[in-house]
Coordinates of C-alpha atoms and ligand atoms in Angstrom, one line a residue:
M1 CA -0.3 0.2 0.0
R2 CA 2.7 2.6 0.9
V3 CA 4.8 1.8 -1.9
A4 CA 1.6 2.4 -4.0
G5 CA 0.5 5.6 -2.3
M6 CA 4.2 6.6 -3.1
A7 CA 4.2 5.7 -6.5
A8 CA 0.6 7.6 -7.0
A9 CA 2.3 10.7 -5.2
V10 CA 5.2 10.9 -7.6
I11 CA 3.1 10.5 -10.7
I12 CA 0.9 13.1 -9.5
G13 CA 3.6 15.3 -8.5
M14 CA 4.9 14.3 -12.4
S15 CA 1.8 15.3 -14.0
A16 CA 1.6 18.3 -12.0
S17 CA 5.1 19.5 -12.9
V18 CA 4.2 18.7 -16.6
S19 CA 1.5 21.2 -16.7
R20 CA 2.9 23.9 -14.8
A21 CA 5.5 23.5 -17.6
A22 CA 3.0 23.8 -20.2
E23 CA 1.1 26.4 -18.7
A24 CA 4.4 28.6 -18.3
S25 CA 4.9 27.9 -21.6
P26 CA 4.7 30.9 -24.0
A27 CA 2.7 28.6 -26.4
A28 CA 0.4 26.6 -23.8
K29 CA -2.0 26.8 -26.9
P30 CA -1.4 27.2 -30.3
P31 CA 0.1 30.3 -31.0
M32 CA -2.3 33.2 -33.0
G33 CA -1.6 36.0 -35.1
W34 CA -0.1 37.3 -38.3
N35 CA 2.7 36.6 -40.5
S36 CA 4.3 38.4 -43.7
W37 CA 5.0 35.5 -45.9
N38 CA 2.1 34.2 -47.7
H39 CA 0.9 37.7 -49.0
F40 CA 4.3 40.4 -48.6
A41 CA 7.1 37.9 -49.1
A42 CA 9.7 39.9 -50.0
K43 CA 7.5 43.3 -49.9
I44 CA 7.7 43.6 -46.4
D45 CA 8.8 46.7 -44.9
D46 CA 8.2 48.8 -41.2
A47 CA 5.3 50.5 -42.1
T48 CA 3.2 47.8 -43.4
V49 CA 3.8 46.0 -40.2
R50 CA 2.8 48.6 -37.9
A51 CA -0.5 48.7 -40.5
Q52 CA -1.2 45.4 -39.8
A53 CA -0.7 46.0 -35.7
D54 CA -3.0 48.5 -36.1
A55 CA -5.9 46.4 -38.1
M56 CA -5.2 43.5 -35.8
A57 CA -5.5 45.7 -32.6
S58 CA -8.6 47.5 -33.9
N59 CA -10.4 44.8 -36.2
G60 CA -11.7 42.4 -33.3
M61 CA -8.9 40.1 -34.3
R62 CA -6.8 41.0 -31.0
D63 CA -9.7 40.3 -28.8
A64 CA -10.6 37.0 -30.8
G65 CA -7.1 35.7 -29.3
Y66 CA -4.7 37.1 -32.3
R67 CA -1.4 38.0 -30.5
Y68 CA 1.6 37.9 -32.9
I69 CA 2.6 40.1 -35.5
N70 CA 5.4 37.9 -37.2
I71 CA 7.9 39.4 -39.7
D72 CA 9.3 36.7 -41.9
D73 CA 12.6 36.2 -44.1
T74 CA 13.7 39.5 -45.7
W75 CA 14.4 42.1 -43.0
E76 CA 17.9 41.1 -42.6
G77 CA 20.7 43.5 -43.4
E78 CA 24.4 43.0 -42.6
R79 CA 26.3 41.8 -39.6
D80 CA 28.9 44.3 -38.2
A81 CA 32.5 43.6 -36.9
R82 CA 31.5 42.2 -33.8
G83 CA 29.1 40.0 -35.1
V84 CA 25.9 41.5 -34.3
I85 CA 23.0 41.5 -37.2
H86 CA 21.4 44.7 -38.1
P87 CA 18.0 45.0 -39.8
N88 CA 18.0 46.0 -43.8
A89 CA 17.0 49.9 -44.5
R90 CA 13.6 48.5 -45.3
F91 CA 13.6 48.1 -41.1
P92 CA 15.3 51.3 -39.9
D93 CA 14.8 50.8 -36.1
M94 CA 13.7 47.2 -35.2
K95 CA 13.3 48.0 -31.3
A96 CA 11.0 50.8 -31.7
L97 CA 9.1 48.7 -34.2
A98 CA 8.6 46.0 -31.3
D99 CA 7.7 48.9 -29.1
Y100 CA 4.8 50.0 -31.4
V101 CA 3.3 46.5 -31.6
H102 CA 3.8 46.3 -27.7
S103 CA 2.0 49.0 -27.3
R104 CA -1.0 47.7 -29.5
G105 CA -1.2 44.8 -26.7
L106 CA 0.5 42.4 -29.4
K107 CA 3.8 40.5 -29.8
L108 CA 6.7 40.7 -32.4
G109 CA 7.9 37.6 -34.0
I110 CA 11.1 37.4 -36.4
Y111 CA 12.7 34.6 -38.4
S112 CA 16.2 33.3 -39.2
S113 CA 18.0 30.3 -40.5
P114 CA 20.1 27.9 -38.6
G115 CA 22.2 28.0 -41.7
P116 CA 24.9 30.7 -43.3
K117 CA 22.0 32.1 -45.2
T118 CA 18.2 32.4 -45.6
C119 CA 16.1 30.8 -47.7
A120 CA 15.6 34.4 -49.5
G121 CA 19.4 34.6 -49.5
Y122 CA 19.7 36.9 -46.6
A123 CA 22.0 36.3 -43.5
G124 CA 21.2 33.2 -41.3
S125 CA 22.6 32.8 -37.6
Q126 CA 25.1 30.1 -38.1
G127 CA 28.0 30.8 -35.8
H128 CA 26.0 34.0 -34.4
E129 CA 23.4 32.0 -32.3
V130 CA 24.1 33.7 -28.9
E131 CA 24.6 37.1 -30.5
D132 CA 21.0 36.7 -32.4
A133 CA 19.2 36.0 -29.5
Q134 CA 20.6 38.2 -27.5
T135 CA 19.5 40.7 -30.4
Y136 CA 16.4 39.8 -30.6
A137 CA 15.6 39.6 -26.9
A138 CA 17.0 43.2 -26.9
W139 CA 14.5 44.3 -29.4
G140 CA 11.6 42.8 -27.8
I141 CA 11.1 40.2 -30.1
D142 CA 8.7 37.3 -28.4
Y143 CA 8.7 34.4 -31.2
L144 CA 11.3 33.2 -33.5
K145 CA 10.8 31.3 -36.8
Y146 CA 14.0 29.3 -37.4
D147 CA 13.8 27.8 -40.9
L148 CA 16.3 24.9 -42.2
C149 CA 17.4 26.6 -45.8
S150 CA 20.9 26.5 -46.4
L151 CA 21.8 24.2 -43.6
G152 CA 20.4 21.5 -45.6
D153 CA 23.2 21.9 -48.0
A154 CA 25.6 21.1 -45.0
M155 CA 23.2 18.1 -44.2
R156 CA 23.2 16.8 -47.8
A157 CA 26.8 17.2 -48.0
V158 CA 28.1 14.6 -45.1
G159 CA 26.3 11.6 -46.7
S160 CA 24.7 9.9 -43.9
M161 CA 21.1 10.4 -42.7
E162 CA 22.7 9.7 -39.1
K163 CA 25.3 12.4 -39.5
A164 CA 23.0 15.0 -41.5
Q165 CA 20.2 14.6 -38.5
D166 CA 23.5 15.1 -35.8
I167 CA 23.7 18.5 -37.7
E168 CA 20.3 19.1 -37.6
L169 CA 19.7 18.7 -34.2
A170 CA 22.8 20.6 -32.8
A171 CA 21.8 23.5 -34.8
Y172 CA 18.3 23.7 -33.8
E173 CA 19.4 22.9 -30.0
R174 CA 21.8 25.6 -30.4
M175 CA 19.3 28.5 -31.0
H176 CA 17.3 26.9 -28.3
A177 CA 20.0 27.1 -25.8
A178 CA 20.6 30.8 -26.9
L179 CA 16.9 32.0 -26.8
Q180 CA 16.6 30.4 -23.0
A181 CA 19.7 32.3 -22.0
T182 CA 18.4 35.4 -22.9
G183 CA 15.7 34.7 -20.0
R184 CA 13.0 36.2 -22.1
P185 CA 10.3 34.1 -23.1
I186 CA 10.4 33.7 -27.1
V187 CA 8.2 31.4 -29.1
Y188 CA 10.4 28.8 -30.9
S189 CA 9.1 27.8 -34.0
L190 CA 11.1 25.2 -36.2
C191 CA 10.8 25.2 -39.8
Q192 CA 12.6 22.3 -41.7
Y193 CA 9.4 21.0 -43.8
G194 CA 8.1 17.9 -41.7
F195 CA 11.5 16.2 -42.9
S196 CA 12.6 13.0 -40.5
Q197 CA 9.6 12.9 -39.0
V198 CA 9.9 16.2 -36.8
W199 CA 7.0 15.6 -34.8
R200 CA 9.2 12.5 -33.1
W201 CA 12.3 15.1 -31.7
G202 CA 11.0 18.7 -32.3
G203 CA 10.0 19.2 -28.6
S204 CA 13.5 17.6 -27.5
V205 CA 15.3 20.4 -29.1
G206 CA 13.1 23.1 -27.3
G207 CA 10.4 23.5 -30.4
N208 CA 7.0 24.8 -29.5
L209 CA 5.7 24.1 -32.8
W210 CA 7.2 22.6 -36.1
R211 CA 6.3 22.7 -39.7
T212 CA 5.0 19.1 -41.0
T213 CA 4.9 19.9 -44.3
G214 CA 6.2 22.0 -47.2
D215 CA 5.3 25.3 -48.0
I216 CA 1.4 25.8 -48.4
E217 CA 0.1 27.9 -51.0
D218 CA -3.1 29.6 -52.0
K219 CA -4.6 27.0 -54.1
F220 CA -7.6 24.4 -52.8
P221 CA -5.6 21.4 -54.1
R222 CA -2.4 22.5 -52.4
M223 CA -4.1 23.1 -49.0
V224 CA -5.9 19.9 -49.1
Q225 CA -2.6 18.1 -49.9
I226 CA -1.0 19.8 -46.8
G227 CA -4.2 19.9 -44.3
F228 CA -5.6 16.2 -44.9
G229 CA -2.2 15.0 -44.9
Q230 CA -1.7 15.4 -41.5
A231 CA -3.7 12.0 -40.6
G232 CA -1.9 10.0 -38.1
L233 CA -0.1 12.8 -36.4
S234 CA -2.3 13.6 -33.4
K235 CA -0.3 12.0 -30.7
Y236 CA 2.5 14.1 -31.1
A237 CA 1.2 17.3 -30.2
K238 CA 0.5 18.4 -26.7
P239 CA 0.3 21.9 -24.9
G240 CA 3.7 23.8 -25.5
Q241 CA 4.5 21.6 -28.2
W242 CA 2.5 21.5 -31.5
N243 CA 2.5 20.2 -35.4
D244 CA 2.4 23.2 -37.6
P245 CA 0.6 22.4 -40.9
D246 CA 1.8 26.0 -42.2
M247 CA 0.2 29.8 -41.9
L248 CA -3.4 30.4 -43.3
E249 CA -4.3 31.5 -46.7
V250 CA -7.4 32.6 -45.7
G251 CA -8.4 36.2 -47.8
N252 CA -5.1 36.1 -50.0
G253 CA -8.1 35.5 -53.0
G254 CA -7.0 32.0 -54.3
M255 CA -9.9 30.0 -52.7
T256 CA -13.7 30.7 -52.4
P257 CA -15.3 31.8 -48.9
T258 CA -16.4 27.9 -48.7
E259 CA -13.1 26.4 -49.2
Y260 CA -11.5 29.2 -46.8
R261 CA -14.0 27.7 -44.1
T262 CA -12.8 24.0 -44.9
H263 CA -8.9 25.4 -44.6
M264 CA -9.7 27.1 -41.2
S265 CA -12.0 24.2 -39.9
L266 CA -9.4 21.7 -40.5
W267 CA -6.8 23.9 -38.9
A268 CA -8.7 24.4 -35.9
L269 CA -9.2 20.3 -35.7
L270 CA -5.5 20.0 -36.0
A271 CA -5.0 22.4 -32.8
A272 CA -2.6 23.9 -35.4
P273 CA -1.4 27.7 -35.0
L274 CA -3.6 30.3 -36.5
L275 CA -1.2 32.8 -38.4
A276 CA -3.3 34.8 -40.5
G277 CA -1.4 35.3 -44.1
N278 CA -3.1 37.7 -45.5
D279 CA -3.1 41.7 -45.6
L280 CA -5.1 42.5 -42.8
S281 CA -5.5 46.3 -43.5
A282 CA -7.3 45.4 -46.3
M283 CA -9.7 42.5 -46.3
S284 CA -13.3 41.6 -47.1
P285 CA -15.9 41.4 -44.0
D286 CA -16.3 37.4 -45.2
T287 CA -12.3 36.9 -44.7
L288 CA -12.7 38.6 -41.2
A289 CA -15.7 36.8 -40.4
I290 CA -14.1 33.5 -41.3
L291 CA -10.5 34.3 -39.4
T292 CA -12.7 35.8 -35.8
N293 CA -15.3 32.8 -35.8
R294 CA -15.3 32.6 -31.9
D295 CA -16.3 29.1 -32.0
V296 CA -13.8 27.7 -34.6
I297 CA -11.1 29.6 -32.4
A298 CA -12.3 28.0 -29.4
I299 CA -12.0 24.8 -31.2
D300 CA -8.5 25.4 -32.0
Q301 CA -7.6 27.1 -28.6
D302 CA -9.4 24.0 -26.5
P303 CA -7.3 24.1 -23.2
A304 CA -7.1 20.1 -23.0
G305 CA -4.8 20.5 -26.4
H306 CA -5.6 17.5 -28.1
Q307 CA -5.1 17.6 -31.4
G308 CA -8.2 15.8 -33.8
D309 CA -7.2 13.3 -36.3
R310 CA -9.0 11.2 -39.1
V311 CA -11.6 9.2 -38.1
K312 CA -13.0 8.0 -41.5
A313 CA -12.3 8.6 -45.2
E314 CA -14.8 7.5 -48.1
G315 CA -13.0 8.8 -51.3
P316 CA -13.0 12.5 -51.1
L317 CA -15.6 12.5 -47.8
E318 CA -14.0 12.4 -44.8
T319 CA -14.6 12.8 -41.2
W320 CA -12.4 14.4 -38.7
A321 CA -13.0 14.3 -35.0
R322 CA -11.0 16.6 -32.0
P323 CA -11.6 15.4 -28.5
L324 CA -12.5 18.7 -26.2
S325 CA -12.1 19.4 -22.7
G326 CA -15.3 18.6 -20.7
G327 CA -16.0 15.4 -22.9
G328 CA -17.0 17.2 -26.1
V329 CA -16.2 16.6 -29.3
A330 CA -15.5 18.8 -32.5
V331 CA -16.3 17.0 -35.9
G332 CA -15.7 18.0 -39.4
L333 CA -17.6 16.4 -42.1
F334 CA -15.7 17.4 -45.3
N335 CA -16.6 17.2 -48.7
L336 CA -13.4 17.2 -50.7
S337 CA -15.4 16.5 -54.2
D338 CA -16.6 18.7 -56.9
L339 CA -20.1 18.1 -56.4
P340 CA -22.4 18.6 -53.4
A341 CA -22.7 15.4 -51.1
Y342 CA -24.6 14.4 -48.1
L343 CA -22.2 13.0 -45.4
D344 CA -23.3 11.5 -41.8
V345 CA -22.2 10.8 -38.7
N346 CA -22.9 8.7 -35.6
F347 CA -22.0 10.1 -32.3
A348 CA -21.6 6.7 -31.1
D349 CA -18.7 6.3 -33.3
L350 CA -17.0 9.4 -32.0
G351 CA -17.6 7.7 -28.2
I352 CA -20.3 9.5 -26.7
A353 CA -22.7 7.5 -25.0
G354 CA -26.2 8.8 -25.7
A355 CA -27.0 11.9 -27.2
A356 CA -25.2 15.2 -27.5
E357 CA -26.3 18.5 -27.9
A358 CA -25.1 19.5 -31.5
R359 CA -23.9 22.8 -32.6
D360 CA -23.7 23.6 -36.3
V361 CA -20.3 26.3 -35.8
W362 CA -20.6 27.9 -39.0
A363 CA -24.2 28.4 -39.4
A364 CA -24.3 29.4 -35.8
K365 CA -27.0 27.0 -35.1
D366 CA -27.7 24.7 -32.3
L367 CA -29.3 21.7 -33.9
G368 CA -30.5 20.3 -30.1
P369 CA -30.1 16.9 -28.7
L370 CA -28.9 14.5 -31.1
I371 CA -27.2 10.7 -31.7
R372 CA -26.6 11.2 -35.7
Y373 CA -26.6 13.8 -37.9
R374 CA -26.9 13.8 -41.8
T375 CA -26.5 16.9 -43.8
L376 CA -25.7 18.2 -47.3
V377 CA -22.2 19.4 -47.5
P378 CA -21.5 22.0 -50.5
A379 CA -18.5 21.0 -52.8
H380 CA -14.9 21.6 -51.5
G381 CA -17.1 22.2 -48.1
V382 CA -17.7 21.3 -44.5
S383 CA -20.0 20.8 -41.7
L384 CA -18.3 21.5 -38.7
L385 CA -20.0 20.6 -35.2
R386 CA -19.5 21.1 -31.6
L387 CA -20.7 18.0 -29.5
T388 CA -21.1 18.6 -26.1
A389 CA -22.9 15.4 -24.1
A390 CA -26.5 16.2 -23.6
G391 CA -27.0 17.0 -19.7
R392 CA -23.8 18.4 -19.2
Ligands
GLA401 C1 10.6 28.8 -46.8 C2 9.5 28.7 -45.5 C3 8.6 29.6 -45.8 C4 9.2 30.8 -45.8 C5 10.3 31.1 -46.9 C6 11.1 32.6 -46.7 O1 10.1 28.4 -47.6 O2 9.2 27.3 -45.7 O3 7.3 29.5 -44.9 O4 9.7 31.2 -44.4 O5 11.2 30.1 -46.6 O6 12.2 32.7 -47.4

């Protein structure tokens, strides 16, 4: 009995410290914000970043939970004789920019590479990890996306998977240690396109999130390929450590509102980071409504932090479900075909005993207590439900 009691105490102690660690993490929930790359790519500057912060702070996004304003590649300038990196002329004063973003109740993110060059050919952090982390902290940076890019050349040159992996892990760990040493909480976002099952080791090098795929594009087939390709990864996500199927394309113009709702619904079921990738200073009410739907965001940010997964696929008709805190379940009935189609789901197949209160999230409509549901889903569309066991 004493031994069992002690073991229980140790286990309780361990789980308490695990949840304390997750709470202390700057990414206890999937990060929400904006990133410059998908819309602006290399055409990003100080004024544009300020305009995004102004928009997020005033259009309802900040109130809905969006926080990070992330500058992607092409901000970098030259290193000085002491090895300190400076921004290029498009970012005259990074500290002043961070102060501005912070004054709007938001946080600022930045981008670099563990290789000598970033993907766009700018200066990377190789050999300067400590200086760069110190510089970011001095500017007031809150988030770093660390993109493999040219380190891949060094990895390919060693001629063995094992040695390449050693180089990669050491490089990611080096920046992690440098960030830790600053004492500033900085979300650490790994970007190496999902090679070598990063979901198995991303957390061990300090990653709060890791890209699981190549780059998204603002096209339905590419979004589908990336998003629905996440099947099987749910067990690798938890509070503080998330799978990242890349940033959102909602509002960039290459998909219909129906397709963007499919994109947003799937990302919420996947507990994915919600990093808007459009121009926040010039978006339609439709786009804003998709990005700020409170029920969808509540699914993405569910405090239990369980990622959803595929339950069933029947040709282009897919059912995905995500367990929620309090015994609820979020369900997506996806129709990836080019014609409308009926989809149905028995709630018992999702582990729900008896009836559940069902809410159609995009229709903002309570459907009442049900044990199953059947509905016509438009081509490329989704029916997203939130189920709560009846009587709770
Ligand atoms: C890679 C990343 C993108 C973006 C670009 C910037 O392609 O995967 O998300 O950061 O580099 O050069």
